[in-house]
PDB file of C-alpha atoms in Angstrom:
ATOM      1  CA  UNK A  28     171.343 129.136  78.558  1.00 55.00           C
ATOM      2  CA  UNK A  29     170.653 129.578  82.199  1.00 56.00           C
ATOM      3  CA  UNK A  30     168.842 132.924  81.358  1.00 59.00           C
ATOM      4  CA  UNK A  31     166.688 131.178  79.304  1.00 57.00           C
ATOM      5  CA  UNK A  32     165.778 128.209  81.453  1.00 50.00           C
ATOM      6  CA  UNK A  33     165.035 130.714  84.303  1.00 50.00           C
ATOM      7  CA  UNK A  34     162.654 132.549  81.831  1.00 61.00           C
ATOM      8  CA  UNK A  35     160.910 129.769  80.955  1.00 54.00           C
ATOM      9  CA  UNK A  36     160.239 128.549  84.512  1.00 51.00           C
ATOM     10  CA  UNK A  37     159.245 131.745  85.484  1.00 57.00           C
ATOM     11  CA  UNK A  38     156.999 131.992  82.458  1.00 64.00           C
ATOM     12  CA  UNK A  39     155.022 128.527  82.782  1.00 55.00           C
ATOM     13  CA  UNK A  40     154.800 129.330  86.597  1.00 56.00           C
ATOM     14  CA  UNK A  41     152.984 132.337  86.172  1.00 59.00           C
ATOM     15  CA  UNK A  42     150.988 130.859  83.602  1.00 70.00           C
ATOM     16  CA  UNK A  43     149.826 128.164  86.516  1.00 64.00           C
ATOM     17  CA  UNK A  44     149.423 130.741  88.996  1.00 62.00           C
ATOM     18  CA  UNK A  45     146.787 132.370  86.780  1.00 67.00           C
ATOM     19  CA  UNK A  46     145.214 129.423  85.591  1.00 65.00           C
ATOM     20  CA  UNK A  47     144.603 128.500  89.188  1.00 67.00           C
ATOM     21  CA  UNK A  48     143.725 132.621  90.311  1.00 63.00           C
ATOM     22  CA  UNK A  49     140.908 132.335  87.627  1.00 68.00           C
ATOM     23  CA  UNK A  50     139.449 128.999  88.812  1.00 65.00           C
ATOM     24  CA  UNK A  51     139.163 129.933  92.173  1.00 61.00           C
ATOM     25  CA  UNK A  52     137.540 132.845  90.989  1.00 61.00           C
ATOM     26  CA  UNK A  53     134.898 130.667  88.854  1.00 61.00           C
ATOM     27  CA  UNK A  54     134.956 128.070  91.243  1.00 56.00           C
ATOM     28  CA  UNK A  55     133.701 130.921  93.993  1.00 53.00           C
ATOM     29  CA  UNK A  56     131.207 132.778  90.946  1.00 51.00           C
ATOM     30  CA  UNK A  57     129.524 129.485  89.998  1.00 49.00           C
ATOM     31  CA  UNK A  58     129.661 127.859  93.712  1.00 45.00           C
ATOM     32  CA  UNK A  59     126.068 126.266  94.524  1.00 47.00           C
ATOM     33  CA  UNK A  60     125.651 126.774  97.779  1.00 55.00           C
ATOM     34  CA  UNK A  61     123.991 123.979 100.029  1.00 63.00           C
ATOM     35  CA  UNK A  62     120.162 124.434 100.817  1.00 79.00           C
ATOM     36  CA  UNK A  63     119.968 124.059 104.787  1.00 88.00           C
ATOM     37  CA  UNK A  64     116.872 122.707 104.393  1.00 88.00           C
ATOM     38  CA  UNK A  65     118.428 119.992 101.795  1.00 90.00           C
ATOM     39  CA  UNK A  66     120.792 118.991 104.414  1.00 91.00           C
ATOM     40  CA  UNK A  67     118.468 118.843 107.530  1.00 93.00           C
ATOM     41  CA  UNK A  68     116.013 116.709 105.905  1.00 93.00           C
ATOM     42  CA  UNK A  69     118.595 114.494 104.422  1.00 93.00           C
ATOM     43  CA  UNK A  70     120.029 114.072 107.972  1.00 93.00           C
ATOM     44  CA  UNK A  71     116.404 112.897 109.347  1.00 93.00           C
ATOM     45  CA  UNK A  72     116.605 109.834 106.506  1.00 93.00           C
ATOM     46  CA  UNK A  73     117.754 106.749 107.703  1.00 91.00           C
ATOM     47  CA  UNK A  74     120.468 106.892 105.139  1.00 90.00           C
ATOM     48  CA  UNK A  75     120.424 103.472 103.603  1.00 87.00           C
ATOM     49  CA  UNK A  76     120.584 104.751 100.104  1.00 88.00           C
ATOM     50  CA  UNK A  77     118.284 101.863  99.383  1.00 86.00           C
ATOM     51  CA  UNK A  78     116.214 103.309  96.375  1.00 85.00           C
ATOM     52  CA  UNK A  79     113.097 101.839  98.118  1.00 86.00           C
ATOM     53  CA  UNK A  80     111.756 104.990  97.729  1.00 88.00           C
ATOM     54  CA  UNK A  81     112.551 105.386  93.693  1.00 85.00           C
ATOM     55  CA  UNK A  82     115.047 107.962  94.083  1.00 88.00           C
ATOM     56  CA  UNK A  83     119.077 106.886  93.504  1.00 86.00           C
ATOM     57  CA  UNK A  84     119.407 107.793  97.162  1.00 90.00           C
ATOM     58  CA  UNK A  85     118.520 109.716 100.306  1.00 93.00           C
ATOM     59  CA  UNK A  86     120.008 112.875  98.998  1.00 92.00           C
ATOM     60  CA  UNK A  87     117.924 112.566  95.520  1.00 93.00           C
ATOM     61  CA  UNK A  88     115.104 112.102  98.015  1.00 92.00           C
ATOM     62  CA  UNK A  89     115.538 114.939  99.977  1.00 93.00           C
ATOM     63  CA  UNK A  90     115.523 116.893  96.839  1.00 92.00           C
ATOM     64  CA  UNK A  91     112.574 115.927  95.395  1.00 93.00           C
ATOM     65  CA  UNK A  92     110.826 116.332  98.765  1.00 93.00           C
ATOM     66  CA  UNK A  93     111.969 120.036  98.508  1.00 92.00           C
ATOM     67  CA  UNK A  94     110.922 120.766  95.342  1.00 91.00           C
ATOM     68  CA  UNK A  95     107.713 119.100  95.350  1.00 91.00           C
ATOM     69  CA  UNK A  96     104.301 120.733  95.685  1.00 90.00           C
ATOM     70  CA  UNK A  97     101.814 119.489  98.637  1.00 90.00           C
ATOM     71  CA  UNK A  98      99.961 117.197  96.343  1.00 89.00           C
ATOM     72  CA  UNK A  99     103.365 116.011  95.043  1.00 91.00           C
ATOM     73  CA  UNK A 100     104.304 115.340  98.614  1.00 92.00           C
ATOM     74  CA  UNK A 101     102.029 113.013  99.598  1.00 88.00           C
ATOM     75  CA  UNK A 102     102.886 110.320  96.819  1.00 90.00           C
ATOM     76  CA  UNK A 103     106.320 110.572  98.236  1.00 92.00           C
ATOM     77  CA  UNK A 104     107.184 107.688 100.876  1.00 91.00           C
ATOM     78  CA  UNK A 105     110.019 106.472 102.348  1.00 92.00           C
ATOM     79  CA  UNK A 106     109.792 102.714 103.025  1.00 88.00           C
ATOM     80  CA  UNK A 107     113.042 102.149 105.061  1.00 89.00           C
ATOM     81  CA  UNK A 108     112.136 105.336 107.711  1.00 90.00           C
ATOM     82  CA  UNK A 109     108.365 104.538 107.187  1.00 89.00           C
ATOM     83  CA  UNK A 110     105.095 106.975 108.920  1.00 89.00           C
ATOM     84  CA  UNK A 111     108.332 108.304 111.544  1.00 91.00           C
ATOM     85  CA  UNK A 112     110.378 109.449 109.046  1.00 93.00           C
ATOM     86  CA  UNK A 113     107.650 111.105 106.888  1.00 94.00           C
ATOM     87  CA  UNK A 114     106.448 113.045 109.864  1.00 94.00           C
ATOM     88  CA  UNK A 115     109.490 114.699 110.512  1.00 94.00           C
ATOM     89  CA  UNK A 116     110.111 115.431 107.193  1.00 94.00           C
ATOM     90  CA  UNK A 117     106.768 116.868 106.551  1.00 94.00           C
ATOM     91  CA  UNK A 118     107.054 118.817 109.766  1.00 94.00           C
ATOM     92  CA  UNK A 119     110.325 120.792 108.308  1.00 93.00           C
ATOM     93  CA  UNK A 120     108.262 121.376 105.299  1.00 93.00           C
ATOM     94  CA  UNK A 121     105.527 122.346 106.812  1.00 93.00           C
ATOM     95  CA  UNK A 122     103.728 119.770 104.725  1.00 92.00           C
ATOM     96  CA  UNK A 123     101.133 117.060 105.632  1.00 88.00           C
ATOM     97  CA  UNK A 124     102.784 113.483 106.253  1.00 87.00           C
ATOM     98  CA  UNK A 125     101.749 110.722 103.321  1.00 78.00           C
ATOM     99  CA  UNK A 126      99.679 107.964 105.184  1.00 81.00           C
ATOM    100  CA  UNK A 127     100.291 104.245 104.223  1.00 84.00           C
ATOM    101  CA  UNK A 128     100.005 100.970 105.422  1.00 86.00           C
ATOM    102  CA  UNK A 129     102.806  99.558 106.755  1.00 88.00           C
ATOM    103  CA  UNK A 130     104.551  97.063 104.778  1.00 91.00           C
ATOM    104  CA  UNK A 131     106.290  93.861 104.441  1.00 94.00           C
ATOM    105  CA  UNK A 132     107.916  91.319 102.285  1.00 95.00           C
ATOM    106  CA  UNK A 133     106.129  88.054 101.402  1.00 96.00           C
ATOM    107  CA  UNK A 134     107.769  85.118  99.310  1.00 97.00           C
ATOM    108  CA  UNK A 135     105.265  83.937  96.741  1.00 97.00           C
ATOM    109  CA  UNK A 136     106.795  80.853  97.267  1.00 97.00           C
ATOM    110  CA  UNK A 137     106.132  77.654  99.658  1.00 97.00           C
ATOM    111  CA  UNK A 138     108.908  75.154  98.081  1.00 95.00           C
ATOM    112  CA  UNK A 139     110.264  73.715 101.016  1.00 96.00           C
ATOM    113  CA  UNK A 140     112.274  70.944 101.292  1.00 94.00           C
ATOM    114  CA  UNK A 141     109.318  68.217 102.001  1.00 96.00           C
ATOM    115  CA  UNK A 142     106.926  69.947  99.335  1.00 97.00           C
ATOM    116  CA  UNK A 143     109.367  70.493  96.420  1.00 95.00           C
ATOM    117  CA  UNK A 144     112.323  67.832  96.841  1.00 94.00           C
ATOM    118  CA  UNK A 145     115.728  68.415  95.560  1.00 92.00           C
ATOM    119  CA  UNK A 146     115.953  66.418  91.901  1.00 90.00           C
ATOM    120  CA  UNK A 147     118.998  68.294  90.752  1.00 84.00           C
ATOM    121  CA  UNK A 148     122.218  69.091  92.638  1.00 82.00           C
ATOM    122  CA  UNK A 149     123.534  72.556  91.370  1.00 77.00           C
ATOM    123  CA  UNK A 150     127.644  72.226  91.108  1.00 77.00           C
ATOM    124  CA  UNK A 151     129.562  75.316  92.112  1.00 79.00           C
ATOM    125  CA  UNK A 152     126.751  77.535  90.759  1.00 82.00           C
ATOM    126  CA  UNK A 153     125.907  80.489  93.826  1.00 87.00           C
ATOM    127  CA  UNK A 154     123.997  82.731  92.206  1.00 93.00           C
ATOM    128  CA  UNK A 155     120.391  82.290  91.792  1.00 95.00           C
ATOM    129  CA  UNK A 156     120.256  84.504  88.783  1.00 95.00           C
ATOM    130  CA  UNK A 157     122.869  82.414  87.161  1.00 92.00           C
ATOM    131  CA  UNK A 158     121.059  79.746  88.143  1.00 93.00           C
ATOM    132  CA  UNK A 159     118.051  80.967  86.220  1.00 94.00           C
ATOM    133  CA  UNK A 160     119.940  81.467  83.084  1.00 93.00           C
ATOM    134  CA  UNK A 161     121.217  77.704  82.882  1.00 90.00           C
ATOM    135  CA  UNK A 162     119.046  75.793  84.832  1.00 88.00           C
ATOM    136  CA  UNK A 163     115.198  75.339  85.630  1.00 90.00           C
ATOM    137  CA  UNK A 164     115.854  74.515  89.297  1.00 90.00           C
ATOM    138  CA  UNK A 165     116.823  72.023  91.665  1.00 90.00           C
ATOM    139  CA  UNK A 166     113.310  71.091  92.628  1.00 93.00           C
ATOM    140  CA  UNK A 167     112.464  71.390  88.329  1.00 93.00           C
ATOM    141  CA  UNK A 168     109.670  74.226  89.453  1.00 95.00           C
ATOM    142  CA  UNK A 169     110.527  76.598  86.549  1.00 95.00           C
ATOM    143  CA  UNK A 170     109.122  79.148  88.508  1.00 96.00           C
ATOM    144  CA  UNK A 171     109.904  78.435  92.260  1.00 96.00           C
ATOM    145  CA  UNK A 172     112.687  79.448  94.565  1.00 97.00           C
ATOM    146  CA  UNK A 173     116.037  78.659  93.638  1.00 95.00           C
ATOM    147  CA  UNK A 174     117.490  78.554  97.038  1.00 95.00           C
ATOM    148  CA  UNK A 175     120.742  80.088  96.555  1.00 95.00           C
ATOM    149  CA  UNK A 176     119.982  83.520  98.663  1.00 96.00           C
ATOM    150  CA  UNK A 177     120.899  86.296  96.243  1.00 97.00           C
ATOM    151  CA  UNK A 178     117.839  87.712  98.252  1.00 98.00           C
ATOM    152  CA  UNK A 179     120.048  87.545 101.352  1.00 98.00           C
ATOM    153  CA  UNK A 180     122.722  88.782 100.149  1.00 96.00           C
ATOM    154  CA  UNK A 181     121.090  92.285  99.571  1.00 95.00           C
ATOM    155  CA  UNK A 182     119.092  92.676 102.198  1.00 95.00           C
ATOM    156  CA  UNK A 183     120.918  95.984 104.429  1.00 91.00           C
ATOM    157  CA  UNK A 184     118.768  95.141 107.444  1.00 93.00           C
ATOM    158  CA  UNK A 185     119.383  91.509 108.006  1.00 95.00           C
ATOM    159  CA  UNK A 186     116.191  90.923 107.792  1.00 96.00           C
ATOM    160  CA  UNK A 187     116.077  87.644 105.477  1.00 97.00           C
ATOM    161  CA  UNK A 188     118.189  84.377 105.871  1.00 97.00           C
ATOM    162  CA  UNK A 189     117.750  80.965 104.329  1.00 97.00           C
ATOM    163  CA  UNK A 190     116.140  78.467 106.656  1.00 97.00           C
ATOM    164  CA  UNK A 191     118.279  75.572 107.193  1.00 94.00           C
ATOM    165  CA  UNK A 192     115.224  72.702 107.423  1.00 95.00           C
ATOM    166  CA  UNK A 193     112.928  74.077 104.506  1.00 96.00           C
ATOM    167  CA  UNK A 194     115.933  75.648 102.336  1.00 95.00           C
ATOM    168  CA  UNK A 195     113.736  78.597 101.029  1.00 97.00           C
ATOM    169  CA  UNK A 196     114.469  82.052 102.489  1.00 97.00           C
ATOM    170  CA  UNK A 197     112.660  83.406 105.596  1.00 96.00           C
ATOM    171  CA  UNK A 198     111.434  87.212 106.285  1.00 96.00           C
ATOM    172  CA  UNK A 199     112.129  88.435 109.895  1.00 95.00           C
ATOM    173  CA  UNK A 200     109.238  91.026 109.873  1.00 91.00           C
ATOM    174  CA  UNK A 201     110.817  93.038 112.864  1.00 91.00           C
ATOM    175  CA  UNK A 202     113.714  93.670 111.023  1.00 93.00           C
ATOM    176  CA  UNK A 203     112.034  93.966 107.317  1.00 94.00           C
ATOM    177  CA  UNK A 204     111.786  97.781 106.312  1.00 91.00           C
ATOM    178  CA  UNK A 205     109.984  96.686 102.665  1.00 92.00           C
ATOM    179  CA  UNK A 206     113.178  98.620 100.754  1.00 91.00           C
ATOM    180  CA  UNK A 207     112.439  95.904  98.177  1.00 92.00           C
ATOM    181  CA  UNK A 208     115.259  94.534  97.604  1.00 94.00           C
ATOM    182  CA  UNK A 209     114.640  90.933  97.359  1.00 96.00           C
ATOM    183  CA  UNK A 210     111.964  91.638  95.163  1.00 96.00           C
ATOM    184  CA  UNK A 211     114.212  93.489  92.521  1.00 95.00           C
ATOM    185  CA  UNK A 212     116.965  90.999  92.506  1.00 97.00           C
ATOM    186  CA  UNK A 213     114.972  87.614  92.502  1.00 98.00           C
ATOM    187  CA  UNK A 214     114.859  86.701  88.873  1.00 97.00           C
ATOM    188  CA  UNK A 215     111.850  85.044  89.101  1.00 97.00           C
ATOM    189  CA  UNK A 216     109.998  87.935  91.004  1.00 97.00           C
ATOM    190  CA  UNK A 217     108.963  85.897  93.763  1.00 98.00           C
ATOM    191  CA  UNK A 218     108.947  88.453  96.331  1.00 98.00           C
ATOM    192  CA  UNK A 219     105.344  90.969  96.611  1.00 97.00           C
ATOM    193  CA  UNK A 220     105.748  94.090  99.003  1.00 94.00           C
ATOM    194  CA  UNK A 221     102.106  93.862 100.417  1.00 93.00           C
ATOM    195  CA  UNK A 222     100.718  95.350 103.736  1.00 90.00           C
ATOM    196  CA  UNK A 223     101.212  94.305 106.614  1.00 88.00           C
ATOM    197  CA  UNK A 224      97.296  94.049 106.845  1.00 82.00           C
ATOM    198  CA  UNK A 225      94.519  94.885 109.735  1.00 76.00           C
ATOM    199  CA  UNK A 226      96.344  93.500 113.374  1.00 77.00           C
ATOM    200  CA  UNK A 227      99.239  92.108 110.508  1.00 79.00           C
ATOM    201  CA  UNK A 228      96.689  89.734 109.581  1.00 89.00           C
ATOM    202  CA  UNK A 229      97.246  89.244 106.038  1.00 92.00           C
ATOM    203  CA  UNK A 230      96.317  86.153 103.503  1.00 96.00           C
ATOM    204  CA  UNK A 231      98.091  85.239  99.830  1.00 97.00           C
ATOM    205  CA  UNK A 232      98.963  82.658  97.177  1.00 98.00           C
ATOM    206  CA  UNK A 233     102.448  81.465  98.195  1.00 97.00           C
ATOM    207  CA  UNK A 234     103.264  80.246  94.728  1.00 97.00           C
ATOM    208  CA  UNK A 235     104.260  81.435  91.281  1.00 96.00           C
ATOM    209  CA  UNK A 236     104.229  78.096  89.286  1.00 94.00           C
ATOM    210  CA  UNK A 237     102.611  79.008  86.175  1.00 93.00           C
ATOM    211  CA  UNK A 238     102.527  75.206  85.287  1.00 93.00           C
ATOM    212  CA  UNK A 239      99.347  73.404  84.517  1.00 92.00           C
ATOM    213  CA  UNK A 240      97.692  71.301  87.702  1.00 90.00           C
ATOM    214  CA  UNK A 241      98.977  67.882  87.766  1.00 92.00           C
ATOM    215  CA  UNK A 242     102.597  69.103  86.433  1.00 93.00           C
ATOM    216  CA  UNK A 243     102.660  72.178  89.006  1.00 94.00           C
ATOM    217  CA  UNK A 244     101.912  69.389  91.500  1.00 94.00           C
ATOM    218  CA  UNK A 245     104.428  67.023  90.440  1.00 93.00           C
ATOM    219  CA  UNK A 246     107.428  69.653  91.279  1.00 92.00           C
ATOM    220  CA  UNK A 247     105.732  70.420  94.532  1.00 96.00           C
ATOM    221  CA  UNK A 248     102.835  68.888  96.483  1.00 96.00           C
ATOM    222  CA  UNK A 249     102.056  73.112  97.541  1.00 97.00           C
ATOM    223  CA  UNK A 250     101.627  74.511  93.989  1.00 97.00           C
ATOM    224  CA  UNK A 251      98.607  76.456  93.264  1.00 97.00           C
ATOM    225  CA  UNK A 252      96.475  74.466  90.490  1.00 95.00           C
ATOM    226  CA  UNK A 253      94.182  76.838  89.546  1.00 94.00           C
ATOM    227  CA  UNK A 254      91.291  75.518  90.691  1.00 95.00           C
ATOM    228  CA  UNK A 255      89.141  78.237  91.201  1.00 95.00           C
ATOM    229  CA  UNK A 256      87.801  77.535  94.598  1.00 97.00           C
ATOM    230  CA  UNK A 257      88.934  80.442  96.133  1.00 97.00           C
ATOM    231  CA  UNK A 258      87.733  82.663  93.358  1.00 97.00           C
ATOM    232  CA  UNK A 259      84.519  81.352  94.334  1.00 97.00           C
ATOM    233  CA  UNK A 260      84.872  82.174  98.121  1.00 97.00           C
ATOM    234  CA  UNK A 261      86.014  85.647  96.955  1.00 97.00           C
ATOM    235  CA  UNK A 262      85.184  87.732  93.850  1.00 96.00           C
ATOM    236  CA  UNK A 263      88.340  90.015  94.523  1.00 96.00           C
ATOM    237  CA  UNK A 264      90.959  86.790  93.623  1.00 97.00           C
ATOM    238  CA  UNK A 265      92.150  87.071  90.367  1.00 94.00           C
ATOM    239  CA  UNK A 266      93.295  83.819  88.369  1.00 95.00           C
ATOM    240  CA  UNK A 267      95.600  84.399  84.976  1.00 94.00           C
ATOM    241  CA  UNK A 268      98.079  81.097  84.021  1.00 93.00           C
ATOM    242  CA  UNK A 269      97.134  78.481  85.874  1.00 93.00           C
ATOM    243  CA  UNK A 270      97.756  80.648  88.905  1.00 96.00           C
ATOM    244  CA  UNK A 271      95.852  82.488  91.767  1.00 97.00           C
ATOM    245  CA  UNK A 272      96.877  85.732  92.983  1.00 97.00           C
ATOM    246  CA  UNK A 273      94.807  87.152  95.643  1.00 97.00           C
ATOM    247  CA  UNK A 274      94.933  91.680  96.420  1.00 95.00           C
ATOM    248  CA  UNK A 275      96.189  92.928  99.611  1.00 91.00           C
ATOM    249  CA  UNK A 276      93.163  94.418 100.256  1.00 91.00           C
ATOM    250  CA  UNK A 277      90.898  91.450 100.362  1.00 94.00           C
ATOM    251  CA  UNK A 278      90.126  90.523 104.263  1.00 94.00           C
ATOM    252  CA  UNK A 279      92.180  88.177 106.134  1.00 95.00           C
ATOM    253  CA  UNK A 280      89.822  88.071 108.933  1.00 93.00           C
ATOM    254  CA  UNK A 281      86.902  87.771 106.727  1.00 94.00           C
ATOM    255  CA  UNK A 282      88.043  85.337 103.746  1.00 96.00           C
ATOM    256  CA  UNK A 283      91.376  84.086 105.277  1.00 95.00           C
ATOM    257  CA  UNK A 284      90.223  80.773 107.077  1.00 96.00           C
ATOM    258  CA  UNK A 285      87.952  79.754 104.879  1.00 97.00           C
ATOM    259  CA  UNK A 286      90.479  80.644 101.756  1.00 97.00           C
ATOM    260  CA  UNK A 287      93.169  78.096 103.705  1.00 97.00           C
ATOM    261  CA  UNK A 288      90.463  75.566 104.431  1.00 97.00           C
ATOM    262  CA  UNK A 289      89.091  75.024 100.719  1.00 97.00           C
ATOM    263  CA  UNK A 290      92.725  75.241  99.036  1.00 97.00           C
ATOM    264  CA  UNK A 291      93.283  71.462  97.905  1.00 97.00           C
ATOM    265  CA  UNK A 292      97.332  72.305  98.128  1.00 96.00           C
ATOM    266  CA  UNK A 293      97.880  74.304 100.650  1.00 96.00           C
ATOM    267  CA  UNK A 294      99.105  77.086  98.324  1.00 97.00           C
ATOM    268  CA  UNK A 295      97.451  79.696 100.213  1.00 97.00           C
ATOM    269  CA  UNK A 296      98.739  81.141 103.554  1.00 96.00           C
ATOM    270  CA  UNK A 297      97.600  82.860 106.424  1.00 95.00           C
ATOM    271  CA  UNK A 298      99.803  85.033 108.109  1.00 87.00           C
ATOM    272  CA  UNK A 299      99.204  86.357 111.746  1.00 79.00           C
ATOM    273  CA  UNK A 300     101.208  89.119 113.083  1.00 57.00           C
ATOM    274  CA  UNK A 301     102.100  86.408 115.977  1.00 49.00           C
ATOM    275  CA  UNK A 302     103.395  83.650 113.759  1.00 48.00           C
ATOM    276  CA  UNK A 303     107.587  83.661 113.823  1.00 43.00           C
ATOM    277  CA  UNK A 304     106.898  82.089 110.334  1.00 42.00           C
ATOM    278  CA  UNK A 305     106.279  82.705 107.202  1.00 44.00           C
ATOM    279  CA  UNK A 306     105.767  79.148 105.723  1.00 44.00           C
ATOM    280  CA  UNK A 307     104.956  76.096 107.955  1.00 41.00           C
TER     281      UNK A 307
END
């Protein structure tokens, strides 16, 4: 009986000891070996694994910055490590670096506390995209900011926080790296990456009320009616549902005063690169 048992033991154990000879074996035959180029590119990314960039993370963007072609290159960016970055990882490519306008984070949204008032206390509810799903808002603005800072909450570089005297969040533009993701986690897409604009000088619609005039304005006193009087100033503003959007590229040092001045509301804004701001 004891024969047997010792058999057996010896029998299985060999069996394991070759199982695990011809893995290592495979394991060694099939082995991809890392690219030191892959790892020395990765290791000159900032490393936030934000998917700013559209990759799942800096490794996938290393990767495709390997295997890309010149002109494949240049549509490659990395928001988070910005021109810096790109430089250094064109240099070890031997590539050209991509050049783009630095960026930031704008709220399309001016529903502060004195222009939107609260109408509706939320109970226990934290989220804003649970929020969204039961409720139009505590200000009734189906479209405006639901002040619960799920926008916060995923920002990596501390760059956003709620303002305690308006209640709507507030972008530190020193610390903002325009990763994007407040805009991908507001569920009512009130956050635009836009440049930073000539001398970060920069002018848009901060609203998304899709309401018609006199009900937009009833929610909040800064709601864009649609008026058209900015369209007039500049042929580049686009209006589509009640609702004025104005491009990135049209001139805040040529149109922006005189944009601010004519808007009944107040629904535009003008940003300067030395306002702390980004709503009044």
């Amino acid at each position: 009986m004891i024969t047997i048992l010792f058999s057996n033991v010896l029998i299985v154990g060999g069996i394991a000891f070759l199982s695990a000879l011809m893995l290592y074996f495979i394991s060694k035959k099939f082995s991809i070996k890392e690219n030191p180029v892959l790892d020395k590119i990765e290791k000159s990314l900032p490393g936030a694994n934000c998917g700013a960039c559209g990759k799942a993370g800096c490794k996938n963007f290393a990767l495709a910055c390997i295997v890309s072609s010149r002109e494949e290159f240049e549509n490659l960016y990395c928001p988070v490590g910005g021109a810096e970055t790109m430089q250094k990882v064109a240099k070890i490519l031997g590539f050209k670096a991509p050049k783009k306008e630095p960026q930031v984070a704008v709220l399309k949204c001016n529903g502060t506390c004195d222009n939107a008032p609260i109408k509706l206390q939320f109970d226990k509810i934290i989220s804003c995209r649970l929020a969204n799903q039961i409720s139009v808002g505590q200000t009734e603005c189906p479209n405006g900011c639901l002040r619960l800072g799920d926008c916060v909450k995923v920002c990596k570089f501390g760059a956003l926080k709620i303002n305690e005297k308006t209640l709507i969040p507030e972008v530190d533009e020193s610390k903002c790296t325009a990763c994007g993701a407040c805009a991908r986690i507001c569920p009512r897409g009130l956050f635009e990456i836009r440049a930073k604009g000539e001398g970060g000088k920069r002018v848009y619609v901060a609203c998304n009320n899709k309401q018609k005039g006199a009900l937009a304005r009833k929610n909040c006193k800064a709601a864009c009616i649609g008026c058209m009087k900015c369209a007039k100033i500049c042929s580049q503003i686009q209006i589509k549902d009640n609702l004025s959007y104005i491009p990135s590229d049209v001139s805040a040092e040529k149109y922006g005063e005189e944009l601010v001045k004519n808007c009944p509301t107040g629904a535009i804004i003008l940003k300067n690169a030395q306002s702390k701001k980004e709503h009044s």
